[in-house]
Short mmCIF file of C-alpha atoms and ligand atoms in Angstrom, two decimals:
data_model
loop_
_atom_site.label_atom_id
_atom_site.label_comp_id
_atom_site.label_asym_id
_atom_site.label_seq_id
_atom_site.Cartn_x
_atom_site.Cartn_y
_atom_site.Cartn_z
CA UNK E 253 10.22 1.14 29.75
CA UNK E 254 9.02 0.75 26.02
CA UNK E 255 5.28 0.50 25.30
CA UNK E 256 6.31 -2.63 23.46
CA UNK E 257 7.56 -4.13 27.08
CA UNK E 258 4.61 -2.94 28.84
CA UNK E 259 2.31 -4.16 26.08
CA UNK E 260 3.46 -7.42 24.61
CA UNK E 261 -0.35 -8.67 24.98
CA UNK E 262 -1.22 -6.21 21.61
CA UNK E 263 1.09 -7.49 19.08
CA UNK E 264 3.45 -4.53 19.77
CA UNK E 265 6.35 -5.63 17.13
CA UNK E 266 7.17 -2.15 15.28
CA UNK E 267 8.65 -2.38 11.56
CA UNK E 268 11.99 -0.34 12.00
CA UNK E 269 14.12 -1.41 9.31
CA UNK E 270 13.00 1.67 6.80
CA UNK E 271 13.67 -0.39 3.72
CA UNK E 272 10.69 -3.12 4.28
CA UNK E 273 8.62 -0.10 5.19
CA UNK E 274 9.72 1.55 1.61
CA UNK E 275 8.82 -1.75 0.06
CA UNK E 276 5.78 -2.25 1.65
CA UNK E 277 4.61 0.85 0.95
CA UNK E 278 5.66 0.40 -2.74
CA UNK E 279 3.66 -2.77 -2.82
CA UNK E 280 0.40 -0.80 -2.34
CA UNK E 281 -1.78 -0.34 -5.32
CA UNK E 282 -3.44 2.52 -3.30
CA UNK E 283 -4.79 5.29 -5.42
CA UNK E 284 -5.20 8.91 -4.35
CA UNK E 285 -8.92 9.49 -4.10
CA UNK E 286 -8.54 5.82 -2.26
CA UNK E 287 -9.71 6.06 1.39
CA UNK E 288 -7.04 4.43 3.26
CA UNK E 289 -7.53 2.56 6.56
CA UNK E 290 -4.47 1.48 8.85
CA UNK E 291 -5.70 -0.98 11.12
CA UNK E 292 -2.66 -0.63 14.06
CA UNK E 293 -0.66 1.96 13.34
CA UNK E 294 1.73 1.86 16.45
CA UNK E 295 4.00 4.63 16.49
CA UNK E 296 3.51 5.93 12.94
CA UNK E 297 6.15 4.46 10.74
CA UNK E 298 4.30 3.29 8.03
CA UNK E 299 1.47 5.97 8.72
CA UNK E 300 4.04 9.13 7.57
CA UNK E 301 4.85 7.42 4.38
CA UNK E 302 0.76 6.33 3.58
CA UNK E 303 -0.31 9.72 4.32
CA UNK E 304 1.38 11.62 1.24
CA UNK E 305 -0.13 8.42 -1.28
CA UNK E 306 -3.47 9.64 -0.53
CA UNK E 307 -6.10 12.20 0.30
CA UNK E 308 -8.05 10.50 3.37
CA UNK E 309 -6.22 8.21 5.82
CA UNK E 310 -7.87 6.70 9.03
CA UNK E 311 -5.59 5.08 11.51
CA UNK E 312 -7.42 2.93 14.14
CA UNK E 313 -4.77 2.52 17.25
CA UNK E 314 -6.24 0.32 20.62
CA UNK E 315 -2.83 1.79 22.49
CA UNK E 316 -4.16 5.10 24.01
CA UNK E 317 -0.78 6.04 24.61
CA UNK E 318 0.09 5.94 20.52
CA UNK E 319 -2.70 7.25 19.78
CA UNK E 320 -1.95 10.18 21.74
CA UNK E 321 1.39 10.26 20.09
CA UNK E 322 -0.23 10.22 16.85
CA UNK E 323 -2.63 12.93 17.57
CA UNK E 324 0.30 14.81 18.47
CA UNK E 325 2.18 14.18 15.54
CA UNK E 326 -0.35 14.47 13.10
CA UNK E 327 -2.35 17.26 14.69
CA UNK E 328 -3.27 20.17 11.85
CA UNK E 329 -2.90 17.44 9.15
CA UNK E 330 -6.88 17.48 8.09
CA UNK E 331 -6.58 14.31 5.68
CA UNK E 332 -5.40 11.88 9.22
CA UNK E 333 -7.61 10.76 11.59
CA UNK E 334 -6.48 8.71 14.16
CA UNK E 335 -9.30 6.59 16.12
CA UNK E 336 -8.84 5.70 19.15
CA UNK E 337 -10.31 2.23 19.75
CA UNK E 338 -10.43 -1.81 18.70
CA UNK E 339 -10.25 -2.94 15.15
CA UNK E 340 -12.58 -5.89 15.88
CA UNK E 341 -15.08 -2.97 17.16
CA UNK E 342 -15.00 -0.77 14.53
CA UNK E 343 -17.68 0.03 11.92
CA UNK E 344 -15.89 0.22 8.37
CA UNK E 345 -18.90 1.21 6.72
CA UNK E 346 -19.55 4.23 9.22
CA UNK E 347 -16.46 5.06 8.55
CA UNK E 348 -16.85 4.92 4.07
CA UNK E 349 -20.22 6.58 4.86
CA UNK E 350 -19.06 9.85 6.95
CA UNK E 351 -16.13 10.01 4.57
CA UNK E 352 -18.64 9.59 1.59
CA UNK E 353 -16.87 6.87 -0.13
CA UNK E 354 -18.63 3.78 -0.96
CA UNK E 355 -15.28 1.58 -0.16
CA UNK E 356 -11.95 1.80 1.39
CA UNK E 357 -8.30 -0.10 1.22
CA UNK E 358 -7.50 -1.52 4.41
CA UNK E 359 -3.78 -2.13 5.36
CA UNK E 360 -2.21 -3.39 8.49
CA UNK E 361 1.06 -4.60 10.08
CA UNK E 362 -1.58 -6.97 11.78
CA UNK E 363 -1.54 -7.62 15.93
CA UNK E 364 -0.97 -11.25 15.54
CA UNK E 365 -2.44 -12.33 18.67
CA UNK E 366 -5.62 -11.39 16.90
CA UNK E 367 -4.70 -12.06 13.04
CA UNK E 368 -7.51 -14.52 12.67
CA UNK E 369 -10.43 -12.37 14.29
CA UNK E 370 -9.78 -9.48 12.49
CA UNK E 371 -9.44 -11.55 9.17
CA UNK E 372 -12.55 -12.36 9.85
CA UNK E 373 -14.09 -9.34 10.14
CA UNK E 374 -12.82 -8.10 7.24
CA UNK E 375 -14.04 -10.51 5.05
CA UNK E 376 -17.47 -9.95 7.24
CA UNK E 377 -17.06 -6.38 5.93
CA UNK E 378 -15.79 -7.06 2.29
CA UNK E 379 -19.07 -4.80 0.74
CA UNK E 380 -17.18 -1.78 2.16
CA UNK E 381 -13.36 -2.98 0.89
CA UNK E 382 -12.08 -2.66 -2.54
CA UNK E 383 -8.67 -3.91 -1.60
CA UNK E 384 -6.53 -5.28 1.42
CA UNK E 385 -2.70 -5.58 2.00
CA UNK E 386 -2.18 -6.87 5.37
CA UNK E 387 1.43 -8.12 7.18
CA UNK E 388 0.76 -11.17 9.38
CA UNK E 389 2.64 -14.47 10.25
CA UNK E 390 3.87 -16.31 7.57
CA UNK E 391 2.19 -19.27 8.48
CA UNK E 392 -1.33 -17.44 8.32
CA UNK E 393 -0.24 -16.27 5.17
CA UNK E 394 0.25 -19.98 3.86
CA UNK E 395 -2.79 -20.72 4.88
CA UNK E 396 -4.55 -17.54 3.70
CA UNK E 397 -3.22 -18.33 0.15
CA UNK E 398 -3.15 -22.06 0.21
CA UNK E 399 -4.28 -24.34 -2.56
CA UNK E 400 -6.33 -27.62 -2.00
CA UNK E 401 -4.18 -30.97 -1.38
CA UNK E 402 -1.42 -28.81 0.69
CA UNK E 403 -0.95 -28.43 4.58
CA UNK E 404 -2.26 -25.27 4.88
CA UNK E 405 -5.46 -25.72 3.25
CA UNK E 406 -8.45 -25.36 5.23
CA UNK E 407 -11.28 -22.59 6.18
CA UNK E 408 -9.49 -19.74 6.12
CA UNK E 409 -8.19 -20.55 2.67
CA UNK E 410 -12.07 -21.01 1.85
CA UNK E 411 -12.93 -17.52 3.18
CA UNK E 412 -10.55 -15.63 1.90
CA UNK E 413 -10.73 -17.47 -1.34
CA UNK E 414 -14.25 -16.68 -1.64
CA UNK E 415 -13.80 -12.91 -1.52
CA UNK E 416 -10.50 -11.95 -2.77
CA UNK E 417 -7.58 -13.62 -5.10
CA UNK E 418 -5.16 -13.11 -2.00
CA UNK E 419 -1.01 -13.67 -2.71
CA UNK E 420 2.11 -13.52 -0.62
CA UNK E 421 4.00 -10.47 -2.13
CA UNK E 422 7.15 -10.74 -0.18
CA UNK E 423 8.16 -12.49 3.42
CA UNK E 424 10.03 -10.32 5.89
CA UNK E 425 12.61 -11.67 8.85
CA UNK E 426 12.13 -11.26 12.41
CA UNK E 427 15.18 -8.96 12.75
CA UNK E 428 13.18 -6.16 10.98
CA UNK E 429 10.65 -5.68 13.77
CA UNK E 430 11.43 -4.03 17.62
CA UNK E 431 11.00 -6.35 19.36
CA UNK E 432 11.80 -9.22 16.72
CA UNK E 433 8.59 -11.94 17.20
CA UNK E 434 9.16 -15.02 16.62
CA UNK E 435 8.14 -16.20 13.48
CA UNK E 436 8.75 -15.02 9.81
CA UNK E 437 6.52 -12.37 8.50
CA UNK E 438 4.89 -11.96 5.08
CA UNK E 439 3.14 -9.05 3.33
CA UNK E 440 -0.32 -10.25 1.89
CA UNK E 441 -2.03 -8.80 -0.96
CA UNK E 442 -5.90 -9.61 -1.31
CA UNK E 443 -8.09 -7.92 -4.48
CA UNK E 444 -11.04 -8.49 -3.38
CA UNK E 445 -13.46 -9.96 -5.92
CA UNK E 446 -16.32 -12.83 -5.11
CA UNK E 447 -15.58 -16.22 -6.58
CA UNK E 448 -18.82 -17.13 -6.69
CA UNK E 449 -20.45 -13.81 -7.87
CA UNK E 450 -24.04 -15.50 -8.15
CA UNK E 451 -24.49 -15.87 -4.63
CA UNK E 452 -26.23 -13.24 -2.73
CA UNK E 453 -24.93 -12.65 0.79
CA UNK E 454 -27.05 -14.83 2.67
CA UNK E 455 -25.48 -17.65 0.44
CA UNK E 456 -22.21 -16.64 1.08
CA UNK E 457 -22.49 -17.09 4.62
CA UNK E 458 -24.32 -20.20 4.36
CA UNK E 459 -21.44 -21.52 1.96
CA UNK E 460 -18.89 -20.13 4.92
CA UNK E 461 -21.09 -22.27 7.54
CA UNK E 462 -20.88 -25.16 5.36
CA UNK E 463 -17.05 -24.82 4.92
CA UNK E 464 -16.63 -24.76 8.68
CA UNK E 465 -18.58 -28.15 9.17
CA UNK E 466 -16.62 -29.43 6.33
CA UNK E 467 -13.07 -28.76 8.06
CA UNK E 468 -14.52 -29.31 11.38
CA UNK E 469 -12.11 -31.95 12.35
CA UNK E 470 -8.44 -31.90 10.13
CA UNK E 471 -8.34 -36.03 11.15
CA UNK E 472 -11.64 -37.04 10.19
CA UNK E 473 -12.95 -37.07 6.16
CA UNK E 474 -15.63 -35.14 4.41
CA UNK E 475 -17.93 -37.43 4.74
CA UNK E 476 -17.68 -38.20 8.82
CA UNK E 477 -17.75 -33.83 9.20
CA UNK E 478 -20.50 -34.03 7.14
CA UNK E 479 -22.27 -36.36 8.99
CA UNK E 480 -22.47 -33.88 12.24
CA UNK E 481 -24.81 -32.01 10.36
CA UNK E 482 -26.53 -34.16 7.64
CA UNK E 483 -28.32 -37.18 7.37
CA UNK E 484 -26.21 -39.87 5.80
CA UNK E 485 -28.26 -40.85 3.24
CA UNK E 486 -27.90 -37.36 1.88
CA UNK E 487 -24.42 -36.85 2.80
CA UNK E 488 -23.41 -40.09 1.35
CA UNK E 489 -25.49 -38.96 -2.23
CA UNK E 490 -24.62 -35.76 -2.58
CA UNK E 491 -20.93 -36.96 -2.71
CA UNK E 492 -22.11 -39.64 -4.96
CA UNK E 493 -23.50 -37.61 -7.37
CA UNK E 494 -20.85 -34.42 -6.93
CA UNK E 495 -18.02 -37.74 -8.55
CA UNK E 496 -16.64 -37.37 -4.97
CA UNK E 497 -15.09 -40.85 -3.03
CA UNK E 498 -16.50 -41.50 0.72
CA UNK E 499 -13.23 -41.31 1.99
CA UNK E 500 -12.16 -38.02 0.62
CA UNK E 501 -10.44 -35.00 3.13
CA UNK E 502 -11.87 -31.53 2.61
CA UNK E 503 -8.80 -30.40 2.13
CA UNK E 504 -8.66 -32.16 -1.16
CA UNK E 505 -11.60 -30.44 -2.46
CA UNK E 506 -11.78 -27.17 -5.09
CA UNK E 507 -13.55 -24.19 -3.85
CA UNK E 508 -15.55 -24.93 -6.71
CA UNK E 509 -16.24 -28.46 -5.89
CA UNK E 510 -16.86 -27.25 -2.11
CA UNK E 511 -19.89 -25.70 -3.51
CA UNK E 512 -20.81 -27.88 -5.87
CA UNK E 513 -21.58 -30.18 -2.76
CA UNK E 514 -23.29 -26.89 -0.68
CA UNK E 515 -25.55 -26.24 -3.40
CA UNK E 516 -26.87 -30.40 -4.06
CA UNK E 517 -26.97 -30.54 -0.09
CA UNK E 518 -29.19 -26.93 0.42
CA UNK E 519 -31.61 -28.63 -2.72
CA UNK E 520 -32.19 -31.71 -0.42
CA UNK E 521 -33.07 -29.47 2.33
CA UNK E 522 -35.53 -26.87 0.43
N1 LIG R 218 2.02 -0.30 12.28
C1 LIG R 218 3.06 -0.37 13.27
C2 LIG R 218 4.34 -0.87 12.63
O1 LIG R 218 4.24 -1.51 11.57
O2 LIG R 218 5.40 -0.64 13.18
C3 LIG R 218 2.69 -1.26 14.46
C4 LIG R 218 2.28 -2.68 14.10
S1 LIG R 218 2.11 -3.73 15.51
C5 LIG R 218 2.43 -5.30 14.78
C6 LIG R 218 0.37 -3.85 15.79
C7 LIG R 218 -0.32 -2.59 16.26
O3 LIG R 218 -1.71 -2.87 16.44
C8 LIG R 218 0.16 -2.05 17.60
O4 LIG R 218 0.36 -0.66 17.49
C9 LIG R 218 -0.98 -2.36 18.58
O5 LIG R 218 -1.08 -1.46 19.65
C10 LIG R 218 -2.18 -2.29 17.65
N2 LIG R 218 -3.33 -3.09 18.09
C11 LIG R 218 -3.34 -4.22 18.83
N3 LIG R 218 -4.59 -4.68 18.99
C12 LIG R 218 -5.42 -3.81 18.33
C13 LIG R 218 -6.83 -3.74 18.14
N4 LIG R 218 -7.65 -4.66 18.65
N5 LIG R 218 -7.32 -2.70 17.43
C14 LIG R 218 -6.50 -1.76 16.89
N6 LIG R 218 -5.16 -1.78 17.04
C15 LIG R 218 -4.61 -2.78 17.74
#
């Protein structure tokens, strides 16, 4: 039996149609002296063709079973290392530091059944990425790269708007995976670069912790998430004063005008 059948609990849905891995890989604005971390490598499709774009390539694999394979496969070839272990476990900065680079590029034909975790914990680790290209659902990608006022809008727009300029590069059909999931795929490139470049990281997160109260609940407005967490004098003002209605959606609100709200409602509370 495949390790896909055995395994369909870790997103085990191999690109095998060579051309989307040729155009994925083409997508890359990898560079050389880039240190290059896979995050799910599988059986090594993509991995071969990475491997001769740069000098240093780190493959994390959960599987033990491919990672063995890839061991074998790429054992004498000093710039792969293949790690054994969980993405959402790993260290990226231990791994920049013993490889003395001060960043990395992170791509991944992403386990979907944990697309959002380790989205968040890149982000979490964005001091240590210079760039991320990442395949997941093309849903997640909507929402990933959505704008305010459409469907997809909502936190993880925020966060991944707030660290990168992400954009869908290309969508890819089930038919070109083994065994085909369900859903439409689509190739996601994120440069990452801080919107808001005069917040420190402590505001950052803050801003983050205010964007989740925000979206809390998709039915309710702004102003009833807001009021889980703020008085509503002070809720109801800082809306006031930021031009905003009562009855606005969060959804309908800028990044820029998300903050604009954060910052008035942290001044109330100095
Ligand atoms: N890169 C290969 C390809 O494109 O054909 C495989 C991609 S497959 C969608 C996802 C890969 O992530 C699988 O090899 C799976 O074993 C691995 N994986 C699942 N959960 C993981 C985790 N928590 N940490 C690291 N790898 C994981």
């Amino acid at each position: 039996m495949s390790s896909s059948l055995r395994r369909p609990k870790l997103g085990q849905h191999f690109l095998r149609d060579p051309r989307y891995v040729r155009k994925i890989v083409d997508a890359l604005s990898v560079q050389p002296e880039d240190l290059l971390i896979e995050i799910g490598p599988g059986r090594g499709e993509i991995t071969r063709i990475l491997a001769s774009k740069v000098h240093a390539l780190t493959a994390i694999e959960i599987d033990p079973s491919l990672a063995a394979l890839l061991r074998q496969e790429f054992h004498g070839n000093p710039k792969i290392e293949i790690f054994e272990g969980d993405i959402l476990k790993a260290d990226l900065g231990e791994i920049c530091e013993r490889h003395k680079r001060e960043h990395c590029y992170v791509f991944g034909n992403l386990p979907y059944y944990i697309t959002s975790p380790i989205l968040h914990r890149l982000f979490a680790a964005r001091a240590h990425i210079r760039h991320m290209t990442v395949l997941v659902q093309r849903e997640v990608a909507e929402r990933i790269t959505s704008e305010p006022g459409l469907r997809n809008y909502g936190y993880l727009s925020v966060l991944a708007q707030c660290f990168s300029q992400p954009h869908i590069v290309f969508e890819i059909p089930p038919g070109a995976f083994a065994p085909p999931p369900e859903v439409y795929s689509a190739l996601v490139d994120c440069r990452m670069v801080s919107r808001f470049p005069r917040w420190n990281d402590p505001s950052c997160t803050a801003f983050l912790s205010f964007a989740r109260i925000c979206f809390a609940q998709k039915r309710k407005n702004l102003l009833n998430n807001l009021l889980a967490t703020y008085p509503q004098r002070q809720a109801r003002q800082a809306l006031e004063e930021s031009g905003l209605k009562t009855n606005i959606r969060a959804e309908q609100l800028t990044l820029e005008q998300l903050a604009n709200l954060f910052e008035r409602l942290r001044l109330y509370n100095l």
